[in-house]
Coordinates of C-alpha atoms and ligand atoms in Angstrom, one line a residue:
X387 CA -11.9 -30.4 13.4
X388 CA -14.6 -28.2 11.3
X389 CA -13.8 -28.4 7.7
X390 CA -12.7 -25.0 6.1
X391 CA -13.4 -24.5 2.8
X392 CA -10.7 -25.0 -0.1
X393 CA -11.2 -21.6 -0.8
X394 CA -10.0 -20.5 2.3
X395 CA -7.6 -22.9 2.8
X396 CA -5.7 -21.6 -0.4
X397 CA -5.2 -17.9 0.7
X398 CA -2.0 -16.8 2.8
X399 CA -2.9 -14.7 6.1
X400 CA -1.2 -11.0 5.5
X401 CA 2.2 -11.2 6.7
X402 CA 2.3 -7.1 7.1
X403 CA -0.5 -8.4 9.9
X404 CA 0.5 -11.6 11.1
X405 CA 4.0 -10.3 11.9
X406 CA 2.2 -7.1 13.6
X407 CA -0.1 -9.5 15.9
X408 CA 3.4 -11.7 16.8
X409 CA 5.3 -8.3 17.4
X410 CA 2.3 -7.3 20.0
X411 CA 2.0 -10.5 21.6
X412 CA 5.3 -10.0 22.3
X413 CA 5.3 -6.6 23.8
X414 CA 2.1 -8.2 25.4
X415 CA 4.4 -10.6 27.5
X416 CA 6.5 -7.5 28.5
X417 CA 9.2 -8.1 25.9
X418 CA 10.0 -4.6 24.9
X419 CA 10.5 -5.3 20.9
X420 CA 10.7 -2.3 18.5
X421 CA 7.9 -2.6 16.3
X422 CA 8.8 -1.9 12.3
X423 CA 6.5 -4.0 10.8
X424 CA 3.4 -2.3 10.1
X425 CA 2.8 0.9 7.5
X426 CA 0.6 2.7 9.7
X427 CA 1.7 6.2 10.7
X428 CA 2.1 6.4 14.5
X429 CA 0.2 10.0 14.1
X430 CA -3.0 11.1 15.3
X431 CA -5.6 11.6 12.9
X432 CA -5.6 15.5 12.5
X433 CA -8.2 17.3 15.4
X434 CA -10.1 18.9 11.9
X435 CA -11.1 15.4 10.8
X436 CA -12.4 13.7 14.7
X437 CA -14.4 16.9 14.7
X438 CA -16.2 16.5 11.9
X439 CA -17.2 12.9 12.4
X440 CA -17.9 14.0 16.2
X441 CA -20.4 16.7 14.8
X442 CA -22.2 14.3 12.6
X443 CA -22.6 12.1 15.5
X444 CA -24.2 14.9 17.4
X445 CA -26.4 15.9 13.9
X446 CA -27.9 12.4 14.1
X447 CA -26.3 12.2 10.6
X448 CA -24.7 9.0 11.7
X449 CA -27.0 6.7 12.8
X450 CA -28.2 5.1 9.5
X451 CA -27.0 3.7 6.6
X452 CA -25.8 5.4 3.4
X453 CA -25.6 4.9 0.1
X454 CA -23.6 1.8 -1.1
X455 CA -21.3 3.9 -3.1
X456 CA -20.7 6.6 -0.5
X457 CA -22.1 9.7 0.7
X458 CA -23.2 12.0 -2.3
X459 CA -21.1 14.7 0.0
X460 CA -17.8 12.6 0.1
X461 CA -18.3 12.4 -3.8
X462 CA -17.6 15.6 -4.2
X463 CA -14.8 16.0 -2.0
X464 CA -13.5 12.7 -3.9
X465 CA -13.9 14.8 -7.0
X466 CA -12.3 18.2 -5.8
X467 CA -9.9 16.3 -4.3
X468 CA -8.7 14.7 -7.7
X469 CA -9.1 18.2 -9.6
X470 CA -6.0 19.2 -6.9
X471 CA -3.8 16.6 -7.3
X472 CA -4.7 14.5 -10.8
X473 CA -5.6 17.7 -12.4
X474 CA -9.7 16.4 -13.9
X475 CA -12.7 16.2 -11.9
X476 CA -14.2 12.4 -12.1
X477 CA -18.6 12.7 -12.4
X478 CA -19.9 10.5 -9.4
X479 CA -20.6 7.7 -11.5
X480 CA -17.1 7.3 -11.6
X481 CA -16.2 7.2 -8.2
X482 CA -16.7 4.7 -5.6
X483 CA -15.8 5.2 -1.1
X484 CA -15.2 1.5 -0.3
X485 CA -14.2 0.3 3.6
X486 CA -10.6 0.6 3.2
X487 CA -8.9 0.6 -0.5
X488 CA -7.9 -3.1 0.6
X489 CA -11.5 -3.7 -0.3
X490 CA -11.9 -1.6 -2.8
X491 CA -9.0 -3.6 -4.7
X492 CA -10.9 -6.9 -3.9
X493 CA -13.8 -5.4 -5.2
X494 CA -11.8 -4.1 -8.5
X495 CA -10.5 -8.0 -8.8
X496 CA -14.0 -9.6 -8.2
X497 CA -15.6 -6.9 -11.1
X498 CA -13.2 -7.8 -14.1
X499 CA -11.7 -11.4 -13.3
X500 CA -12.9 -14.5 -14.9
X501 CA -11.7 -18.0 -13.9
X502 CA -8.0 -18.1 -15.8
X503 CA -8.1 -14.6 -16.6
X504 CA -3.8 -13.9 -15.7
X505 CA -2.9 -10.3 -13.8
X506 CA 0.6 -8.8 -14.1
X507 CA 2.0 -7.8 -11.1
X508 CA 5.5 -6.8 -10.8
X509 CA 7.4 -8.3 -7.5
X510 CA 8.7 -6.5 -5.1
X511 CA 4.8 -6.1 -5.0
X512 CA 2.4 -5.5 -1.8
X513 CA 1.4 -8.6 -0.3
X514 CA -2.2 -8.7 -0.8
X515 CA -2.8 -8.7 -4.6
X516 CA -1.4 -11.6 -4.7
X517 CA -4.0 -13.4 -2.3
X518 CA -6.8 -10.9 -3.9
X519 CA -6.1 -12.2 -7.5
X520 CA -6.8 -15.7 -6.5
X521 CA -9.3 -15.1 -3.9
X522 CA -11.0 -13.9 -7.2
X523 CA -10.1 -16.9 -9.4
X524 CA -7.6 -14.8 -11.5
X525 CA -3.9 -16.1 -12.3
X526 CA -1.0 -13.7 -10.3
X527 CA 1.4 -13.2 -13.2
X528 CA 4.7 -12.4 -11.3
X529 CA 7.2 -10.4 -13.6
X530 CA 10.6 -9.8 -11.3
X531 CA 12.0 -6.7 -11.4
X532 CA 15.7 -5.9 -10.3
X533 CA 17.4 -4.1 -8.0
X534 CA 19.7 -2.4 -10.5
X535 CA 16.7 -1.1 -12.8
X536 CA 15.7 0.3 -9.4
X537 CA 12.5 -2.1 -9.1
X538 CA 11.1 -0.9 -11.7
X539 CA 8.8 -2.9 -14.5
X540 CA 10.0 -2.3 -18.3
X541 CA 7.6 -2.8 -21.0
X542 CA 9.3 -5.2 -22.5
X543 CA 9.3 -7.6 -19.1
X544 CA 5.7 -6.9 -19.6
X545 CA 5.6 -7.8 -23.2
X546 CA 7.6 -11.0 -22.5
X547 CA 4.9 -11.4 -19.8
X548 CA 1.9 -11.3 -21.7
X549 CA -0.8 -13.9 -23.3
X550 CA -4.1 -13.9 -24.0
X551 CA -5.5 -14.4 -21.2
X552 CA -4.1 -11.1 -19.4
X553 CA -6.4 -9.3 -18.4
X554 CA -5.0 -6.6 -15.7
X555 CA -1.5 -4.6 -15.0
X556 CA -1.1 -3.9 -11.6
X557 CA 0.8 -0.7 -10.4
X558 CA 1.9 0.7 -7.4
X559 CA 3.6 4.1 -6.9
X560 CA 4.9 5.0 -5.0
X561 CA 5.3 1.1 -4.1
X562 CA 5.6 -0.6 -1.2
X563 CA 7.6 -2.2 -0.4
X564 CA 10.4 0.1 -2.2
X565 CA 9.1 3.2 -2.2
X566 CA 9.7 3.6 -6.1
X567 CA 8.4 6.4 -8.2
X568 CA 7.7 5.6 -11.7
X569 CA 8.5 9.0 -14.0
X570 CA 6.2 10.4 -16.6
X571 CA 7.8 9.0 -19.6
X572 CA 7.9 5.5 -17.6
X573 CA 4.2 5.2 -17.0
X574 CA 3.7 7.1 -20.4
X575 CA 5.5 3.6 -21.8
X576 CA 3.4 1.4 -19.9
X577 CA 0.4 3.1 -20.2
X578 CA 0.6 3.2 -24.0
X579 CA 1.5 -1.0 -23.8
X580 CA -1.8 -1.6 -21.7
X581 CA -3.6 0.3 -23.7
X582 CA -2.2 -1.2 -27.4
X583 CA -2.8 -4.6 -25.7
X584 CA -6.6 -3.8 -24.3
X585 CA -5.3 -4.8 -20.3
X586 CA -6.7 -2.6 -17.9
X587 CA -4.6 -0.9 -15.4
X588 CA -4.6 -0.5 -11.9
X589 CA -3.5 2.2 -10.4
X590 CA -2.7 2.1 -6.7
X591 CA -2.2 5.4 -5.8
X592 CA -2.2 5.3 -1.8
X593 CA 0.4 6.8 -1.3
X594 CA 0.6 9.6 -3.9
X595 CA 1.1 12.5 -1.1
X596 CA 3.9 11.3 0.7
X597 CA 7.1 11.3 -1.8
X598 CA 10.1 12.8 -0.6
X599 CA 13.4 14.8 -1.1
X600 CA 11.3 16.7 -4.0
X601 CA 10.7 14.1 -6.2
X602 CA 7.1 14.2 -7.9
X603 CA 4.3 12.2 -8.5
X604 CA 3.0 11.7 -11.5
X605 CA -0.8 10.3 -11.7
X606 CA -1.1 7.8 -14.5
X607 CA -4.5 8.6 -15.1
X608 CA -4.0 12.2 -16.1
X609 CA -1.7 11.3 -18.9
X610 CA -4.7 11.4 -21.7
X611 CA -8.0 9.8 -22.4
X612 CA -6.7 6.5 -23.6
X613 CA -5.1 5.5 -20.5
X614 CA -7.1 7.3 -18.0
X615 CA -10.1 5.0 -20.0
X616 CA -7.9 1.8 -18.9
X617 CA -6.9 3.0 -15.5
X618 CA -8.9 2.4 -12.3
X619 CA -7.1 4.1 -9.5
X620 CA -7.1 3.4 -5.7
X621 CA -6.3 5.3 -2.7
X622 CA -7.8 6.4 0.6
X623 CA -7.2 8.0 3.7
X624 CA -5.4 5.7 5.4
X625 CA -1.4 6.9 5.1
X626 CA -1.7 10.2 4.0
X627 CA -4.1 11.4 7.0
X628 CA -3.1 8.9 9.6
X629 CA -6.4 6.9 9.5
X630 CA -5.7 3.3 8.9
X631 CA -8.4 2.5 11.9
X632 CA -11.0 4.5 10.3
X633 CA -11.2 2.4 7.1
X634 CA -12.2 4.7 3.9
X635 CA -10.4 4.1 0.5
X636 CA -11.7 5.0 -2.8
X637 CA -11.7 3.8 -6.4
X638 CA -11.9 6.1 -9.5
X639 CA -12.7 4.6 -13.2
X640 CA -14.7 4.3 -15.8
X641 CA -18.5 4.3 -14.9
X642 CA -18.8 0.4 -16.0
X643 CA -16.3 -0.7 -13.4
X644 CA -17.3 1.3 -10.9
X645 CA -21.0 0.5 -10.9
X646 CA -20.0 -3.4 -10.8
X647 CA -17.7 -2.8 -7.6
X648 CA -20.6 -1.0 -5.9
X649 CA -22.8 -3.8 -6.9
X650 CA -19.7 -6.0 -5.2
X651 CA -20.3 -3.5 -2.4
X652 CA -23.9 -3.3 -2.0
X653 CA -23.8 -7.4 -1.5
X654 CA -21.0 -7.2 0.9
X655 CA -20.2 -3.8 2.9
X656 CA -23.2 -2.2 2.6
X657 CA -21.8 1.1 2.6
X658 CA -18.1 2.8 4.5
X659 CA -19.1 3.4 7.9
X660 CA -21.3 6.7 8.2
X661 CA -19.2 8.3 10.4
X662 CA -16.1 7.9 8.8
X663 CA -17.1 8.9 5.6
X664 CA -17.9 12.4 7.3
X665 CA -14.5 12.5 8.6
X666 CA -13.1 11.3 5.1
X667 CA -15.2 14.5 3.7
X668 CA -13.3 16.6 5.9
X669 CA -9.5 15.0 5.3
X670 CA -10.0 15.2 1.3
X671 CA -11.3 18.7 1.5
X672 CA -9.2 20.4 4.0
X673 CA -6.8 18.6 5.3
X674 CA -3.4 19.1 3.5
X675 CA -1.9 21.3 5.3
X676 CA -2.8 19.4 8.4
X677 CA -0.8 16.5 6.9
X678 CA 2.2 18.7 5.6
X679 CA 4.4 17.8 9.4
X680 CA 3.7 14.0 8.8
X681 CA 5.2 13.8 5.4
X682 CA 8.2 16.1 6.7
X683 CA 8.2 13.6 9.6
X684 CA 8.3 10.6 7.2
X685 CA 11.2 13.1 5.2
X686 CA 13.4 13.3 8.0
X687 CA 13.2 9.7 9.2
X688 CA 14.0 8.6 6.0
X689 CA 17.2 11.1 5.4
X690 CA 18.6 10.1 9.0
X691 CA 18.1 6.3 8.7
X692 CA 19.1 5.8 5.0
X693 CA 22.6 6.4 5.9
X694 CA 22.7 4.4 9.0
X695 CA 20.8 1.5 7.6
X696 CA 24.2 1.4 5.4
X697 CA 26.5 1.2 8.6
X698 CA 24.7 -2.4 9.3
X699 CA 27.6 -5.0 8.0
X700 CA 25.7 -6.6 4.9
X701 CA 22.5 -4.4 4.7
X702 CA 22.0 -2.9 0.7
X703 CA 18.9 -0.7 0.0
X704 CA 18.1 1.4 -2.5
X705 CA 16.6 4.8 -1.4
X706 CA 13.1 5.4 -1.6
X707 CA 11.4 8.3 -2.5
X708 CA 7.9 7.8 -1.1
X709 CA 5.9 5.8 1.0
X710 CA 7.5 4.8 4.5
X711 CA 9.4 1.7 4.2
X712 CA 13.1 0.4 3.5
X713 CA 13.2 -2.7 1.4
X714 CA 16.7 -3.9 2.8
X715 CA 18.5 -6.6 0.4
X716 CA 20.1 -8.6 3.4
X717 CA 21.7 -11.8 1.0
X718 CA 25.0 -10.7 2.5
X719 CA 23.7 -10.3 6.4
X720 CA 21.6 -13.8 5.4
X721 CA 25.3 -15.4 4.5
X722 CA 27.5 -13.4 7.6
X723 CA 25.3 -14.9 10.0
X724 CA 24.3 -18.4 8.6
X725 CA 20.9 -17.9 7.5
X726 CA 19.3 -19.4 4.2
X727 CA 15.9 -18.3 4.6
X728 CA 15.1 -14.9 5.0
X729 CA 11.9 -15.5 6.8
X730 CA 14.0 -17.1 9.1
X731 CA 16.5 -14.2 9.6
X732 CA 13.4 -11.7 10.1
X733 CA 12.1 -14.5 13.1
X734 CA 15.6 -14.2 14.6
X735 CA 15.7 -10.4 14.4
X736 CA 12.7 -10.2 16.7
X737 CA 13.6 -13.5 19.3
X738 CA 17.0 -11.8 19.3
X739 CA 17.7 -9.1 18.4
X740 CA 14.0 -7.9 19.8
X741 CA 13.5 -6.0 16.4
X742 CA 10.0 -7.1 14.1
X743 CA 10.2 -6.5 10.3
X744 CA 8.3 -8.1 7.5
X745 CA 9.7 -11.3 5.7
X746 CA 10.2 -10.0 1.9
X747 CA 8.5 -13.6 1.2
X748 CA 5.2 -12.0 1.5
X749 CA 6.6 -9.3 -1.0
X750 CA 7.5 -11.9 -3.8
X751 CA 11.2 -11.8 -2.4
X752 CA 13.6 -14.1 -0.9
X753 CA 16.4 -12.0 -0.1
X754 CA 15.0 -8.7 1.7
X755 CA 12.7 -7.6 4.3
X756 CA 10.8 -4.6 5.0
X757 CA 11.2 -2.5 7.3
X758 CA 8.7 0.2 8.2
X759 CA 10.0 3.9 9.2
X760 CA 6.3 4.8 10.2
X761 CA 7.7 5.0 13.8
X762 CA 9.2 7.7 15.8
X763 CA 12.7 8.7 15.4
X764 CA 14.7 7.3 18.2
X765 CA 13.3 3.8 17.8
X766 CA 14.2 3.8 14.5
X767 CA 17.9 4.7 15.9
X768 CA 17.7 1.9 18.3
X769 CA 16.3 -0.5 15.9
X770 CA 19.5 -0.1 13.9
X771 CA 22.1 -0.2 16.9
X772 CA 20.1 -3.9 17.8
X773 CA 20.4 -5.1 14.3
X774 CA 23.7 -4.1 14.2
X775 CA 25.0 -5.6 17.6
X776 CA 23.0 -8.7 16.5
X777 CA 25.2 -9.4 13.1
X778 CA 28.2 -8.2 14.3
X779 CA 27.9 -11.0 17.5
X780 CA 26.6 -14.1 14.9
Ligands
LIG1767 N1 -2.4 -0.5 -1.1 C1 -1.2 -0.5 -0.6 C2 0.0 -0.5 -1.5 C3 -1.0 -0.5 0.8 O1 0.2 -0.5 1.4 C4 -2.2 -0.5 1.7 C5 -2.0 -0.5 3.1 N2 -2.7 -1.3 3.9 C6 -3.4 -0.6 1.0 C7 -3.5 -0.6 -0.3 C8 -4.7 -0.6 1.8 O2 -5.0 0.5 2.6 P1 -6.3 0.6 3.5 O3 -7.1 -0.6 3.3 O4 -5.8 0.8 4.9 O5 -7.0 1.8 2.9
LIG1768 N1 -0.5 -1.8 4.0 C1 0.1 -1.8 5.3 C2 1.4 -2.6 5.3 O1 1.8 -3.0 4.2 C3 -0.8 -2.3 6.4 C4 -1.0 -3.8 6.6 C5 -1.9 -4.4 5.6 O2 -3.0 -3.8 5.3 O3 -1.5 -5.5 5.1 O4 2.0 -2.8 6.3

């Protein structure tokens, strides 16, 4: 046996990517299992953006590295991209392209956590910040929202939260798993508390573009100097223009943090691939109206299935309005068909039921699991009619 470091041996594997790998060995062994575990849209990336990295292959402006921090270029459609949708225009020294925003919020971590140093993150919460904040040395803080305040973090669950060793907020909205929103005044609230209390905010933003059923987005870092000061904010291109293979995010902040993630970056990464920061260049520029059938796509799905997920004996979810996932509460399913553990229920959904979700363990919950609506139409229809045929027979 080769001795893995303690390090490693203290972080959790993804479980948004472990139950993806069991769900395609699976299908690999000709078991035709409906696949709703991972939040990647089951588009292709719009024909605008394969062009342009094709061209820049043919250029010869592929071939060699670039800078650490990203293409000067892909700065500036970074920047005209936030003057559409955050309303100000960040200089370059305050942006950063990262591989993925996965990395570019393990770089954020790495850049402001000391040993100790504690990071509030409100459960239901994505599954890697927990692993990130320890990967980094920091302290996961977990403050438990509820289902009746609609998941959503108050500032005085924060306040109770705090001591002096926190250091960063985490937020995430839309969110996934629940595909909250927080309103203006909400993150006006929080924003204020973060800034009162010197924390620094994270801002995942990733899926900003894909809210539903006209409810609205508000960017936290557009609401005044003070907080957009404290606020790093992540996103990418990875949900909004169908390119979770091609592996560009980006951070925004203040010039201090951003220069010590590209430091992070220049040790690591090196720089985003060349190529797909010249089709990232294209999808921030010109995209959106490419993208506008995906999010309708994502609209419809989540208008039929809502009511249908309610049809499923013991299913309660509250309805999203962004992102692509339905974060079921299943206690009552857990206790109609003799189940405990949830992360056993989600294991008998796909042996029997031939249906993958995520486990809301990797989520911070015991008593839900995620299911992803990132997948056509008519699976989704026959995902429910298996779940629903498996309770009712247990
Ligand atoms: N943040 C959230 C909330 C996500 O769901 C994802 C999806 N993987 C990411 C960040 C990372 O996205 P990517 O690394 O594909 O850019
Ligand atoms: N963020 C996606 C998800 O939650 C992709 C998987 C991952 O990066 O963990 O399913």
């Amino acid at each position: 046996m080769k001795k893995i470091s303690e390090f490693v041996s203290e972080i959790e594997e993804s479980v948004t990517l472990s139950a993806s790998k069991r769900a395609r060995a699976l299908k690999n062994e000709g078991i035709d299992i409906i696949d709703l575990t991972l939040g990647q849209p089951d588009f292709q990336t719009p024909k605008a953006i394969g062009d342009a990295a094709i061209t820049a292959i043919k250029d010869g402006r592929a071939s060699f590295y670039t800078q650490a921090t990203g293409l000067p270029e892909l700065k500036k459609a970074i920047a005209d991209y936030f003057r559409r949708y955050y309303g100000y225009v960040p200089a370059p020294d305050e942006i950063l392209a990262t591989s993925g925003a996965k990395f570019a919020l393990y770089a954020y971590f790495l850049a402001l956590i000391d040993s100790g140093d504690e990071v509030l993150i409100p459960a239901p919460y994505w599954v890697s910040y927990v692993e990130q904040v320890k990967m980094a040395g920091g302290v996961p803080a977990i403050v438990r929202t509820s289902e009746a305040g609609h998941f959503k973090v108050s500032v005085d669950q924060l306040e109770a939260a705090r001591t002096d060793k926190t250091r960063i907020l985490v937020l995430n909205s839309p969110s996934n798993p629940t595909g909250i929103i927080y309103t203006r005044a909400e993150l006006t609230a929080l924003g204020n508390w973060a800034v009162a209390h010197d924390i620094e905010i994270l801002a995942d933003d990733i899926y900003h573009q894909l809210v539903y059923n006209g409810a609205t987005f508000t960017p936290l870092s557009s609401l005044g100097a003070a907080i957009r000061a404290k606020t790093t904010v992540i996103g990418g291109v990875s949900k909004t223009y169908s390119m979770t293979g091609w592996r560009i995010g980006l951070a925004v902040g203040s010039p201090e943090i951003i220069s010590a993630m590209g430091k992070i970056a220049s040790q690591t990464t090196s720089n985003p691939t060349s190529v797909s920061q010249y089709a990232a260049i294209q999808a921030f520029r010109t995209a959106d109206v490419d993208i506008e059938p995906f999010r309708a796509a994502f609209e419809e799905r989540l208008n039929t299935i809502y009511p249908l997920l309610a049809t499923i004996s013991g299913f309660e979810v509250v309805k999203p309005d962004g992102a692509f996932y339905f974060f079921v509460n299943v206690r009552k399913a857990m206790r109609l068909t003799g189940f405990t553990d949830v992360t056993a229920f989600s294991d008998a959904l796909l042996e029997k039921a031939h249906v993958a979700v995520v486990t809301g363990a990797g989520f911070g919950s015991s008593e839900h699991i995620r299911l992803s609506y990132a997948t056509d139409l008519e699976s989704l229809k026959k995902a429910i009619g298996r779940i629903k045929k498996f309770i009712e027979s247990n």
